[in-house]
C-alpha positions as semicolon CSV with decimal commas, in nm:
position;residue;x (nm);y (nm);z (nm)
1;M;-4,968;6,779;1,278
2;S;-4,843;6,687;1,619
3;T;-4,470;6,620;1,670
4;G;-4,548;6,265;1,797
5;S;-4,700;6,137;1,466
6;K;-4,493;5,896;1,247
7;N;-4,367;5,977;0,899
8;P;-4,505;5,701;0,668
9;L;-4,216;5,734;0,423
10;A;-3,952;5,709;0,698
11;A;-4,130;5,410;0,848
12;A;-4,137;5,236;0,510
13;E;-3,767;5,304;0,456
14;A;-3,685;5,171;0,801
15;A;-3,886;4,855;0,738
16;D;-3,717;4,808;0,401
17;K;-3,370;4,841;0,558
18;K;-3,464;4,589;0,828
19;R;-3,590;4,346;0,564
20;K;-3,266;4,382;0,361
21;R;-3,054;4,318;0,670
22;A;-3,252;4,002;0,746
23;I;-3,211;3,878;0,388
24;Q;-2,837;3,951;0,393
25;A;-2,797;3,765;0,724
26;G;-2,985;3,466;0,586
27;V;-2,776;3,457;0,269
28;A;-2,455;3,479;0,474
29;A;-2,565;3,189;0,691
30;V;-2,641;2,976;0,385
31;L;-2,304;3,061;0,231
32;V;-2,120;2,967;0,551
33;A;-2,302;2,634;0,569
34;L;-2,229;2,570;0,202
35;V;-1,858;2,643;0,244
36;V;-1,839;2,409;0,544
37;A;-2,018;2,134;0,352
38;I;-1,790;2,171;0,052
39;G;-1,485;2,163;0,277
40;V;-1,599;1,843;0,446
41;G;-1,679;1,686;0,112
42;I;-1,337;1,770;-0,030
43;A;-1,162;1,628;0,277
44;M;-1,361;1,304;0,259
45;N;-1,300;1,266;-0,113
46;S;-0,931;1,339;-0,067
47;D;-0,903;1,065;0,196
48;S;-1,075;0,806;-0,019
49;D;-0,906;0,900;-0,346
50;T;-0,546;0,896;-0,228
51;S;-0,551;0,603;0,012
52;G;-0,577;0,321;-0,239
53;G;-0,756;0,133;0,036
54;S;-0,829;0,224;0,396
55;G;-0,640;0,542;0,474
56;S;-0,279;0,651;0,505
57;S;-0,017;0,414;0,642
58;A;0,046;0,644;0,938
59;A;-0,317;0,618;1,039
60;E;-0,318;0,243;0,999
61;G;-0,077;0,176;1,283
62;L;0,187;0,005;1,070
63;P;0,536;-0,014;1,221
64;A;0,801;0,212;1,071
65;L;1,052;-0,004;0,888
66;P;1,423;0,077;0,918
67;A;1,605;0,210;0,614
68;T;1,762;-0,065;0,406
69;V;1,961;-0,093;0,084
70;G;1,792;-0,288;-0,192
71;T;1,887;-0,415;-0,536
72;V;1,714;-0,609;-0,810
73;T;1,889;-0,935;-0,898
74;P;1,937;-1,054;-1,258
75;S;1,653;-1,301;-1,204
76;G;1,420;-1,022;-1,096
77;S;1,412;-1,087;-0,722
78;V;1,442;-0,796;-0,481
79;L;1,742;-0,831;-0,251
80;I;1,735;-0,625;0,068
81;G;2,052;-0,579;0,277
82;N;2,411;-0,695;0,233
83;P;2,425;-0,987;-0,015
84;D;2,733;-1,114;0,173
85;A;2,550;-1,141;0,505
86;K;2,599;-1,473;0,685
87;V;2,226;-1,543;0,694
88;K;2,032;-1,546;0,369
89;V;1,654;-1,538;0,381
90;R;1,438;-1,602;0,074
91;V;1,067;-1,529;0,074
92;V;0,837;-1,645;-0,205
93;A;0,496;-1,480;-0,200
94;D;0,186;-1,400;-0,402
95;L;0,030;-1,064;-0,319
96;Q;-0,320;-1,217;-0,325
97;C;-0,221;-1,490;-0,076
98;P;-0,386;-1,444;0,269
99;A;-0,120;-1,656;0,441
100;C;0,147;-1,430;0,288
101;K;-0,029;-1,133;0,443
102;Q;-0,021;-1,311;0,779
103;F;0,350;-1,381;0,739
104;E;0,430;-1,021;0,647
105;S;0,228;-0,887;0,940
106;A;0,413;-1,117;1,181
107;N;0,767;-1,097;1,043
108;G;0,803;-0,803;0,804
109;L;0,957;-0,579;1,068
110;A;1,193;-0,852;1,192
111;L;1,319;-0,911;0,839
112;A;1,371;-0,540;0,775
113;Q;1,563;-0,504;1,101
114;A;1,784;-0,806;1,024
115;A;1,863;-0,660;0,683
116;A;1,926;-0,312;0,823
117;D;2,171;-0,426;1,092
118;G;2,358;-0,660;0,857
119;T;2,253;-0,984;1,022
120;A;2,077;-1,115;0,711
121;S;2,000;-1,042;0,351
122;V;1,639;-1,088;0,247
123;E;1,542;-1,190;-0,105
124;Y;1,182;-1,140;-0,210
125;Q;1,048;-1,341;-0,502
126;V;0,701;-1,226;-0,597
127;I;0,508;-1,473;-0,810
128;S;0,154;-1,487;-0,944
129;F;-0,074;-1,790;-0,955
130;L;-0,391;-1,671;-0,779
131;D;-0,569;-1,478;-1,054
132;K;-0,848;-1,737;-1,032
133;V;-0,953;-1,609;-0,689
134;S;-1,021;-1,252;-0,804
135;T;-1,247;-1,113;-1,072
136;N;-0,993;-0,874;-1,222
137;Q;-0,661;-1,066;-1,228
138;Y;-0,539;-0,896;-0,915
139;S;-0,257;-1,142;-0,846
140;S;-0,078;-1,077;-1,174
141;R;-0,145;-0,701;-1,173
142;A;-0,013;-0,667;-0,818
143;G;0,284;-0,888;-0,905
144;N;0,358;-0,669;-1,204
145;A;0,343;-0,364;-0,976
146;A;0,600;-0,527;-0,747
147;Y;0,851;-0,544;-1,031
148;C;0,763;-0,191;-1,142
149;V;0,838;-0,034;-0,803
150;A;1,144;-0,250;-0,735
151;R;1,296;-0,153;-1,068
152;S;1,241;0,214;-0,981
153;D;1,384;0,202;-0,625
154;A;1,440;-0,126;-0,442
155;N;1,519;0,060;-0,117
156;K;1,150;0,144;-0,069
157;F;1,030;-0,205;-0,153
158;P;0,982;-0,340;0,204
159;T;0,758;-0,046;0,296
160;W;0,563;-0,082;-0,028
161;L;0,521;-0,456;0,033
162;Q;0,404;-0,391;0,389
163;L;0,136;-0,151;0,269
164;M;0,027;-0,377;-0,017
165;F;-0,034;-0,670;0,216
166;H;-0,207;-0,445;0,468
167;R;-0,456;-0,345;0,200
168;Q;-0,485;-0,688;0,043
169;P;-0,838;-0,748;-0,091
170;A;-1,037;-1,053;0,011
171;E;-1,036;-1,354;-0,218
172;G;-1,333;-1,410;-0,445
173;G;-1,404;-1,050;-0,542
174;A;-1,242;-0,763;-0,727
175;G;-0,886;-0,679;-0,631
176;L;-0,749;-0,327;-0,609
177;S;-0,771;-0,133;-0,934
178;N;-0,465;-0,011;-1,122
179;E;-0,550;0,338;-1,001
180;Q;-0,533;0,216;-0,642
181;L;-0,205;0,033;-0,709
182;V;-0,058;0,356;-0,843
183;A;-0,189;0,544;-0,537
184;I;-0,017;0,298;-0,301
185;A;0,307;0,331;-0,494
186;T;0,284;0,710;-0,476
187;E;0,207;0,697;-0,104
188;T;0,520;0,488;-0,051
189;G;0,730;0,746;-0,234
190;Y;0,729;0,621;-0,592
191;T;0,645;0,949;-0,763
192;D;0,822;0,886;-1,095
193;P;0,548;0,885;-1,365
194;A;0,724;0,586;-1,522
195;V;0,608;0,372;-1,228
196;A;0,243;0,453;-1,295
197;T;0,292;0,383;-1,665
198;C;0,458;0,051;-1,586
199;I;0,168;-0,050;-1,359
200;N;-0,102;0,052;-1,606
201;D;0,070;-0,109;-1,905
202;K;0,170;-0,429;-1,718
203;A;0,518;-0,369;-1,853
204;M;0,677;-0,631;-1,627
205;A;0,423;-0,905;-1,697
206;D;0,673;-1,121;-1,889
207;T;0,930;-1,102;-1,610
208;L;0,665;-1,194;-1,355
209;A;0,548;-1,489;-1,567
210;K;0,902;-1,622;-1,612
211;T;0,980;-1,595;-1,242
212;T;0,652;-1,766;-1,154
213;Q;0,718;-2,053;-1,394
214;T;1,074;-2,100;-1,268
215;V;0,972;-2,100;-0,902
216;L;0,673;-2,329;-0,944
217;S;0,869;-2,578;-1,156
218;S;1,126;-2,603;-0,874
219;G;0,878;-2,796;-0,664
220;L;0,737;-2,512;-0,455
221;K;0,423;-2,633;-0,280
222;G;0,267;-2,305;-0,175
223;T;0,309;-1,950;-0,051
224;P;0,453;-1,813;0,156
225;S;0,763;-2,026;0,127
226;V;1,039;-1,900;0,355
227;F;1,395;-2,029;0,335
228;V;1,681;-1,951;0,574
229;N;2,021;-2,042;0,430
230;G;1,846;-2,265;0,180
231;Q;1,635;-2,454;0,432
232;L;1,257;-2,431;0,411
233;I;1,114;-2,311;0,742
234;E;0,807;-2,515;0,829
235;S;0,771;-2,420;1,195
236;D;0,520;-2,187;1,358
237;A;0,787;-1,915;1,344
238;V;0,656;-1,820;0,999
239;Y;0,328;-1,692;1,148
240;T;0,443;-1,599;1,499
241;E;0,510;-1,235;1,585
242;D;0,882;-1,181;1,515
243;G;0,916;-1,559;1,501
244;L;1,186;-1,550;1,235
245;A;1,406;-1,328;1,452
246;S;1,512;-1,625;1,664
247;V;1,557;-1,844;1,356
248;I;1,784;-1,582;1,199
249;A;1,974;-1,537;1,526
250;D;2,039;-1,911;1,550
251;A;2,156;-1,923;1,188
252;A;2,394;-1,632;1,253
253;K;2,581;-1,812;1,535
């Protein structure tokens, strides 16, 4: 046997080792791809599950509202700022109302700033009369949620309201689910389990109904209704960017 001939057993072992290495490399590649896919899937699910709508408030470009002090009045309204402020603003809104969303988008920051610097107090009266334009009674469920979060911590209410209007569902279809309402509350900082229970059980439904009846029987013609020192504001300032700021400034003189 010449020294240049190949050993069949050694050749077979070498081929077997090469085949095992190829299999191991293939398995590793599959595992890496699987881990990446799972990671992407978890991230996407996390985004959709916790947003309650269309992503986090930070990603939605909403203005940061200044810190304010809030209280719940005996009638159930949410009062933001110093109740003894010279200018008193009252806002009546339904969370399903598209015009209310427009008002909040235009003037929510101006109201929060006026309350924070002591120029005005802002009273929010949330009512519910638009259940007929959703398939799952969104108006009353969202209104109930408003009283749930306000009762827990009225200080966070303006930010919660801002986010709720930003994610307002279109009329004619299903509104946000209770699960999504709870997610928005949690995102705003309402982490007390009692808030979720209140939203799911509609624990403030009677308070909402009484407030709605009282406000509507007073002759209110629609929402939003915005009053400054008792006077209904019917100008374009209601829907103009920071339009109420000048109205409040004039009333403070």
